C-alpha cells in the first residue's frame, strides 16, 4: 500500500530541493531557485525564510533589476554547518574540514604503514586526524554535523541501517563501521571511495549534469562509480563498480584480492610501478613517485619505461572499452592519483585505445575527461554524506540542536 503524502512530507521535500540547489549554485536568487526547483515564488519565499531562520542560508548583497527593486542574492551560510570528509587509502588517511558552502578549511594527513593496514590501525589514524581538526578549530565544533568516510572495498548498508565494509583486497574480515570507526559524539557515514569521488564530480566537477557516465578512480586500486539515470548505480549490496577485479587474462599476475588476471593487477598504480621494477628499473620513493619517474623515463627515451607505459595505456584502454560496451556512457571521468598522472601524460592515447577497442557506436558517443576536483575529490564526496543527511532533514541543523 502506498503511503499517503502529507503536507509535512511536501514541506520537507521542498526544503531539501531548495537547500540542495543553493549549495550547488553557490550564489543564486529566489527567482532562479524557483525556476530550478520548479516551485512557486510563494513557496520559495517561505522555504528560504525558514532556512535563513535556521542559520543555513543568508542574503548576500543585491543585484540590480530591470527597473524594479534590487534582487537579493542567496547563498549558503559558510558557518551554518561544518562537515568532515575522509579519504581512507592504503597509504594513509586524508581528513578535511569543510564549511556549508563546501569550502575546504583545513586538511590533516596521517600516514599508514603498508605492513599493518588493519581496520583498527586505520581507525586510530582517523580518530587522531579528526581530533587534530577539532582542536585546531574549536569555534567550529558546535556546528560540526557529521563525518563521511570514503573507504576501500564494498561498503554495504543493510536493511537495518548497519554499514559493513568488505575489504577483501586488504585482508579484512567484514567490518562494521560503527563498531570500528565510530567517532563518539559525531555521526559517521561511509561509502566506497570511488562512489564518493563520483558523487563529488556529479555535484561540482566534470560529471555535473551527466545522466549516463563512468567516474573511474585509479589509485593503488581501481574502482568506478557508474552513473545511471543521474544516480549512482549500487547493485544488490552496493558492490556495483568493483571494476578493478574484472578479469583481463587467464592466470596472469596475482591481485590483492587473491585472484589472478584482475585489471587492477596490471594498471593499479602499484602494479604499474611493480611491472617497471621487474624490468630492472631502480625506483625511488613510493608508488606515486615511482609512477612519475616512469613517465619521465619514458618521455626521456628509456625503452623499458616506454614499453611499460605503452602496455599500461593499452590495457587501461581495454578496461575502459569494456565499460563503454557495457554501459554506453556519455562521459568517462578519470581521477585518483594514478589516473590523473596517466591522463596528463597519455590522455589522448588512452582515449584512442578506448575507441579502438569499443564497439563503433558507443565508442563514438563518449567523451573522456580528467577529474575536475583533483586529489580532494574523494574526501569532498565523503563530506557530502553527512551534508546529504542535513539537506534531507535526517540531521537537524546546528542551530536547531539543543
Coordinates of C-alpha atoms in Angstrom, one line a residue:
X1 CA 0.0 0.0 0.0
X2 CA 1.4 3.4 -1.0
X3 CA 1.9 5.8 1.9
X4 CA -0.2 9.0 1.7
X5 CA 2.0 12.1 1.1
X6 CA 1.3 14.6 3.9
X7 CA 1.8 18.4 4.0
X8 CA 4.8 17.8 6.2
X9 CA 6.3 15.5 3.6
X10 CA 5.8 18.1 0.9
X11 CA 7.4 20.8 3.1
X12 CA 10.4 18.6 3.8
X13 CA 10.8 17.7 0.1
X14 CA 10.6 21.4 -0.9
X15 CA 13.2 22.3 1.8
X16 CA 15.6 19.6 0.6
X17 CA 15.2 20.6 -3.0
X18 CA 15.8 24.3 -2.3
X19 CA 18.8 23.8 0.1
X20 CA 20.4 21.4 -2.3
X21 CA 20.1 23.9 -5.2
X22 CA 21.5 26.8 -3.1
X23 CA 24.6 24.7 -2.1
X24 CA 25.1 23.6 -5.7
X25 CA 24.7 27.1 -7.1
X26 CA 27.0 28.8 -4.7
X27 CA 25.2 32.2 -5.2
X28 CA 21.7 32.4 -6.6
X29 CA 18.4 34.3 -6.4
X30 CA 14.9 33.4 -5.3
X31 CA 13.6 33.6 -8.8
X32 CA 16.4 31.3 -10.1
X33 CA 15.7 28.8 -7.3
X34 CA 12.0 28.8 -8.2
X35 CA 12.9 28.0 -11.8
X36 CA 15.5 25.4 -11.0
X37 CA 13.2 23.6 -8.4
X38 CA 10.0 24.2 -10.4
X39 CA 8.3 25.6 -7.3
X40 CA 6.1 28.7 -6.9
X41 CA 7.6 32.1 -5.9
X42 CA 5.5 32.0 -2.7
X43 CA 6.8 28.5 -1.8
X44 CA 10.4 29.7 -2.4
X45 CA 9.9 32.7 -0.2
X46 CA 8.6 30.6 2.7
X47 CA 11.3 27.9 2.4
X48 CA 14.2 30.4 2.1
X49 CA 12.9 32.3 5.1
X50 CA 12.8 29.1 7.1
X51 CA 16.4 28.3 6.0
X52 CA 17.5 31.8 7.0
X53 CA 16.0 31.3 10.5
X54 CA 17.9 28.0 10.8
X55 CA 21.1 29.8 10.0
X56 CA 21.8 27.7 6.9
X57 CA 21.1 30.4 4.3
X58 CA 21.8 34.1 4.1
X59 CA 21.1 37.0 1.8
X60 CA 24.4 38.2 0.3
X61 CA 24.1 41.6 -1.4
X62 CA 21.9 42.8 -4.1
X63 CA 21.7 42.6 -7.8
X64 CA 20.2 45.4 -10.0
X65 CA 16.9 44.6 -11.7
X66 CA 15.2 45.9 -14.8
X67 CA 13.5 49.0 -13.4
X68 CA 12.3 47.3 -10.2
X69 CA 13.6 46.7 -6.7
X70 CA 17.1 45.2 -6.4
X71 CA 17.2 41.4 -6.2
X72 CA 18.7 39.8 -3.2
X73 CA 21.5 37.2 -3.7
X74 CA 21.1 34.0 -1.8
X75 CA 23.9 31.7 -0.6
X76 CA 24.6 29.1 2.0
X77 CA 25.9 30.5 5.3
X78 CA 29.5 29.4 5.5
X79 CA 29.4 28.8 9.2
X80 CA 25.9 27.4 9.2
X81 CA 27.3 23.9 9.4
X82 CA 30.6 22.1 9.1
X83 CA 31.3 18.6 7.8
X84 CA 34.4 16.4 7.7
X85 CA 35.3 14.1 4.8
X86 CA 37.9 11.4 5.0
X87 CA 39.7 9.7 2.1
X88 CA 40.9 6.3 3.6
X89 CA 43.6 4.7 1.5
X90 CA 46.2 2.1 1.9
X91 CA 49.0 4.6 2.2
X92 CA 47.2 7.0 4.7
X93 CA 44.1 8.8 5.8
X94 CA 43.4 12.3 4.5
X95 CA 40.8 14.1 6.6
X96 CA 39.4 17.5 5.5
X97 CA 37.1 20.1 7.2
X98 CA 34.5 21.9 5.0
X99 CA 32.0 24.6 5.7
X100 CA 28.5 24.6 4.4
X101 CA 29.5 26.1 1.0
X102 CA 31.9 23.2 0.7
X103 CA 35.0 25.4 1.0
X104 CA 37.9 23.4 2.5
X105 CA 39.1 25.0 5.7
X106 CA 41.8 22.6 6.8
X107 CA 43.4 19.2 6.0
X108 CA 45.2 16.6 8.0
X109 CA 47.1 13.6 6.6
X110 CA 48.1 10.6 8.7
X111 CA 50.4 8.1 7.1
X112 CA 49.8 4.4 7.5
X113 CA 52.3 1.6 7.5
X114 CA 51.7 -0.5 4.4
X115 CA 52.7 -3.6 6.5
X116 CA 49.9 -3.1 9.0
X117 CA 46.8 -1.7 7.4
X118 CA 44.2 -3.2 9.8
X119 CA 40.8 -1.6 10.5
X120 CA 42.0 -0.8 14.0
X121 CA 45.1 1.0 12.7
X122 CA 43.0 3.0 10.2
X123 CA 40.6 3.9 12.9
X124 CA 43.4 5.1 15.1
X125 CA 44.8 7.3 12.3
X126 CA 41.3 8.6 11.5
X127 CA 40.4 9.4 15.1
X128 CA 43.7 11.2 15.6
X129 CA 43.3 13.3 12.4
X130 CA 39.7 14.3 13.4
X131 CA 40.9 15.2 16.9
X132 CA 43.6 17.4 15.3
X133 CA 41.0 19.2 13.2
X134 CA 38.7 19.7 16.2
X135 CA 41.5 21.0 18.4
X136 CA 42.6 23.4 15.6
X137 CA 39.1 24.8 15.0
X138 CA 37.3 24.8 18.4
X139 CA 34.9 27.6 17.2
X140 CA 33.6 25.3 14.5
X141 CA 33.0 22.2 16.7
X142 CA 29.5 23.3 17.7
X143 CA 28.3 23.3 14.1
X144 CA 30.0 20.1 13.1
X145 CA 27.2 17.8 11.9
X146 CA 29.0 14.7 10.8
X147 CA 31.9 12.8 9.3
X148 CA 31.8 11.0 6.0
X149 CA 34.3 8.2 5.1
X150 CA 35.4 7.2 1.6
X151 CA 36.6 3.6 2.3
X152 CA 38.3 0.9 0.2
X153 CA 36.2 -2.2 -0.7
X154 CA 32.5 -2.8 -0.7
X155 CA 30.5 -0.6 1.7
X156 CA 27.1 -2.2 2.3
X157 CA 24.3 -0.6 4.2
X158 CA 22.0 -3.4 5.4
X159 CA 18.2 -3.2 5.8
X160 CA 18.6 -2.3 9.5
X161 CA 20.9 0.6 8.6
X162 CA 24.1 -1.2 9.7
X163 CA 27.0 -0.2 7.5
X164 CA 29.6 -3.0 6.9
X165 CA 32.9 -2.8 5.0
X166 CA 34.1 -5.8 3.0
X167 CA 37.7 -5.0 2.1
X168 CA 38.8 -8.3 0.7
X169 CA 41.9 -6.8 -1.0
X170 CA 43.2 -5.6 2.4
X171 CA 42.6 -8.9 4.0
X172 CA 39.9 -7.5 6.4
X173 CA 37.1 -9.5 7.9
X174 CA 33.7 -7.9 7.4
X175 CA 33.9 -4.8 9.5
X176 CA 31.0 -2.8 10.9
X177 CA 31.7 0.9 10.6
X178 CA 30.1 1.9 13.9
X179 CA 32.0 -0.8 15.8
X180 CA 35.5 0.2 14.5
X181 CA 35.3 3.7 13.0
X182 CA 32.9 5.3 15.4
X183 CA 33.9 8.9 16.4
X184 CA 31.9 9.0 19.6
X185 CA 29.6 12.1 19.5
X186 CA 30.0 12.7 15.8
X187 CA 27.5 10.9 13.4
X188 CA 29.6 8.9 11.0
X189 CA 28.6 7.8 7.5
X190 CA 30.6 5.7 4.9
X191 CA 30.7 4.8 1.3
X192 CA 33.2 3.3 -1.2
X193 CA 35.8 5.8 -2.2
X194 CA 35.1 5.5 -5.9
X195 CA 31.5 6.3 -5.3
X196 CA 32.3 9.3 -3.1
X197 CA 34.6 10.5 -5.9
X198 CA 31.7 10.1 -8.4
X199 CA 29.4 11.9 -6.1
X200 CA 31.7 14.9 -5.8
X201 CA 32.2 15.1 -9.6
X202 CA 28.5 14.9 -10.1
X203 CA 27.9 17.8 -7.7
X204 CA 30.7 20.1 -8.6
X205 CA 33.1 18.5 -11.1
X206 CA 33.4 17.1 -14.6
X207 CA 30.2 14.9 -14.2
X208 CA 27.8 17.7 -13.5
X209 CA 24.6 17.1 -15.4
X210 CA 25.7 13.7 -16.6
X211 CA 22.9 11.2 -16.8
X212 CA 24.9 8.2 -18.0
X213 CA 28.5 8.1 -17.2
X214 CA 31.5 6.5 -15.5
X215 CA 33.8 8.1 -12.9
X216 CA 36.9 6.0 -12.6
X217 CA 39.2 6.1 -9.6
X218 CA 42.8 4.9 -10.3
X219 CA 45.0 4.8 -7.3
X220 CA 46.8 1.8 -5.9
X221 CA 43.5 0.0 -6.6
X222 CA 40.8 0.7 -9.2
X223 CA 37.1 1.4 -8.8
X224 CA 34.3 3.2 -10.6
X225 CA 31.1 5.0 -9.9
X226 CA 28.5 4.2 -12.5
X227 CA 26.0 7.0 -13.2
X228 CA 22.7 5.6 -14.5
X229 CA 19.8 8.0 -15.0
X230 CA 21.6 10.6 -13.0
X231 CA 22.1 8.4 -9.9
X232 CA 25.0 6.2 -8.7
X233 CA 24.3 2.5 -9.5
X234 CA 24.8 0.3 -6.5
X235 CA 23.6 -3.2 -7.2
X236 CA 22.1 -5.6 -4.7
X237 CA 24.7 -4.9 -1.9
X238 CA 26.5 -1.8 -3.1
X239 CA 29.2 -3.8 -4.8
X240 CA 28.5 -2.4 -8.3
X241 CA 31.7 -0.7 -9.5
X242 CA 34.3 -3.2 -8.5
X243 CA 36.0 -2.6 -11.9
X244 CA 39.5 -3.4 -10.7
X245 CA 38.5 -7.0 -10.1
X246 CA 37.2 -7.7 -13.6
X247 CA 39.5 -10.1 -15.4
X248 CA 41.6 -9.3 -18.4
X249 CA 43.5 -12.6 -18.6
X250 CA 43.5 -16.2 -17.6
X251 CA 46.1 -16.7 -14.9
X252 CA 48.2 -13.5 -15.0
X253 CA 49.7 -11.7 -12.1
X254 CA 48.3 -12.1 -8.6
X255 CA 45.9 -9.5 -7.4
X256 CA 45.5 -8.2 -3.8
X257 CA 42.0 -9.8 -3.8
X258 CA 43.6 -13.3 -4.1
X259 CA 42.6 -13.9 -7.7
X260 CA 44.8 -13.7 -10.8
X261 CA 44.4 -11.7 -14.0
X262 CA 42.5 -8.8 -12.5
X263 CA 42.6 -5.4 -14.3
X264 CA 44.0 -3.9 -11.0
X265 CA 47.0 -6.3 -11.1
X266 CA 48.0 -4.7 -14.4
X267 CA 47.1 -1.0 -14.2
X268 CA 46.6 -0.2 -10.5
X269 CA 49.2 2.4 -9.5
X270 CA 51.3 0.0 -7.5
X271 CA 51.0 -2.7 -10.2
X272 CA 52.3 -0.3 -12.9
X273 CA 55.4 0.5 -10.8
X274 CA 55.9 -3.2 -10.0
X275 CA 55.9 -4.1 -13.7
X276 CA 58.6 -1.4 -14.3
X277 CA 60.7 -2.7 -11.4
X278 CA 60.6 -6.1 -12.9
X279 CA 62.5 -4.7 -15.9
X280 CA 65.3 -3.9 -13.6
X281 CA 64.4 -0.2 -13.0
X282 CA 65.5 1.4 -9.8
X283 CA 62.6 3.3 -8.3
X284 CA 62.9 5.9 -5.6
X285 CA 60.2 6.5 -3.0
X286 CA 56.6 5.2 -3.0
X287 CA 54.2 4.3 -5.8
X288 CA 53.2 7.8 -6.6
X289 CA 56.8 9.0 -7.0
X290 CA 57.5 5.8 -9.0
X291 CA 54.8 6.5 -11.5
X292 CA 56.0 10.0 -12.1
X293 CA 59.5 8.6 -12.5
X294 CA 58.2 6.0 -15.0
X295 CA 56.5 8.7 -17.1
X296 CA 59.6 10.9 -17.0
X297 CA 61.8 8.0 -18.1
X298 CA 59.5 7.1 -20.9
X299 CA 59.4 10.7 -22.1
X300 CA 63.2 10.7 -21.9
X301 CA 63.5 7.7 -24.3
X302 CA 64.0 4.9 -21.8
X303 CA 63.0 1.8 -23.8
X304 CA 61.8 -0.3 -20.9
X305 CA 59.8 2.5 -19.3
X306 CA 58.3 3.3 -22.7
X307 CA 57.2 -0.3 -23.2
X308 CA 55.6 -0.5 -19.7
X309 CA 53.8 2.8 -20.2
X310 CA 52.5 1.8 -23.7
X311 CA 51.3 -1.5 -22.3
X312 CA 49.6 0.3 -19.5
X313 CA 47.8 2.6 -21.9
X314 CA 46.7 -0.3 -24.0
X315 CA 45.4 -2.4 -21.0
X316 CA 43.7 0.6 -19.4
X317 CA 42.0 1.3 -22.8
X318 CA 40.8 -2.3 -22.9
X319 CA 39.4 -2.0 -19.3
X320 CA 37.6 1.3 -20.2
X321 CA 36.4 -0.1 -23.5
X322 CA 34.7 -2.9 -21.7
X323 CA 32.8 -0.3 -19.6
X324 CA 31.8 1.6 -22.8
X325 CA 30.4 -1.6 -24.3
X326 CA 28.6 -2.5 -21.1
X327 CA 27.1 0.9 -20.1
X328 CA 27.2 3.2 -23.2
X329 CA 28.3 6.3 -21.2
X330 CA 28.1 9.8 -22.5
X331 CA 31.1 10.7 -20.2
X332 CA 34.1 9.0 -18.6
X333 CA 35.8 10.9 -15.9
X334 CA 39.3 9.7 -14.8
X335 CA 40.5 10.5 -11.3
X336 CA 42.7 9.3 -8.5
X337 CA 46.5 10.0 -8.3
X338 CA 47.4 7.3 -10.8
X339 CA 44.5 8.2 -13.2
X340 CA 45.3 11.9 -13.2
X341 CA 49.0 11.3 -13.8
X342 CA 48.3 8.8 -16.7
X343 CA 45.7 11.2 -18.2
X344 CA 48.2 14.1 -18.0
X345 CA 50.9 12.0 -19.7
X346 CA 48.9 10.0 -22.2
X347 CA 45.3 11.1 -22.1
X348 CA 44.9 11.2 -25.9
X349 CA 46.5 7.8 -26.3
X350 CA 44.1 6.3 -23.7
X351 CA 41.1 7.8 -25.5
X352 CA 42.3 6.5 -28.8
X353 CA 42.8 3.0 -27.3
X354 CA 39.3 3.0 -25.7
X355 CA 37.6 3.9 -29.1
X356 CA 39.7 1.3 -30.9
X357 CA 38.6 -1.5 -28.6
X358 CA 35.0 -0.4 -28.2
X359 CA 32.0 -1.1 -30.4
X360 CA 31.8 1.6 -33.0
X361 CA 28.5 3.2 -32.0
X362 CA 29.1 3.6 -28.2
X363 CA 32.8 4.2 -28.9
X364 CA 31.9 7.4 -30.8
X365 CA 29.5 8.7 -28.2
X366 CA 31.6 9.2 -25.1
X367 CA 33.9 11.9 -24.0
X368 CA 37.0 11.3 -21.8
X369 CA 37.9 14.0 -19.2
X370 CA 40.1 14.2 -16.1
X371 CA 38.6 14.6 -12.7
X372 CA 38.0 18.3 -12.2
X373 CA 38.4 18.3 -8.4
X374 CA 41.8 16.8 -8.2
X375 CA 43.2 15.0 -5.2
X376 CA 40.5 16.3 -2.8
X377 CA 37.6 14.7 -4.7
X378 CA 37.2 11.5 -2.6
X379 CA 37.2 13.5 0.7
X380 CA 34.9 16.1 -0.7
X381 CA 32.5 13.4 -1.8
X382 CA 32.7 11.8 1.6
X383 CA 31.9 15.1 3.2
X384 CA 28.7 15.2 1.1
X385 CA 27.4 12.1 3.0
X386 CA 26.5 14.0 6.2
X387 CA 25.6 17.1 4.2
X388 CA 23.0 14.9 2.3
X389 CA 21.5 14.0 5.7
X390 CA 21.3 17.6 6.7
X391 CA 19.7 18.5 3.3
X392 CA 17.2 15.6 3.6
X393 CA 16.3 16.6 7.2
X394 CA 17.5 13.4 8.9
X395 CA 20.1 15.5 10.7
X396 CA 19.0 18.7 12.4
X397 CA 20.7 22.0 11.6
X398 CA 23.2 23.0 14.3
X399 CA 21.1 25.9 15.4
X400 CA 18.2 23.6 15.9
X401 CA 20.2 21.2 18.1
X402 CA 19.9 21.6 21.9

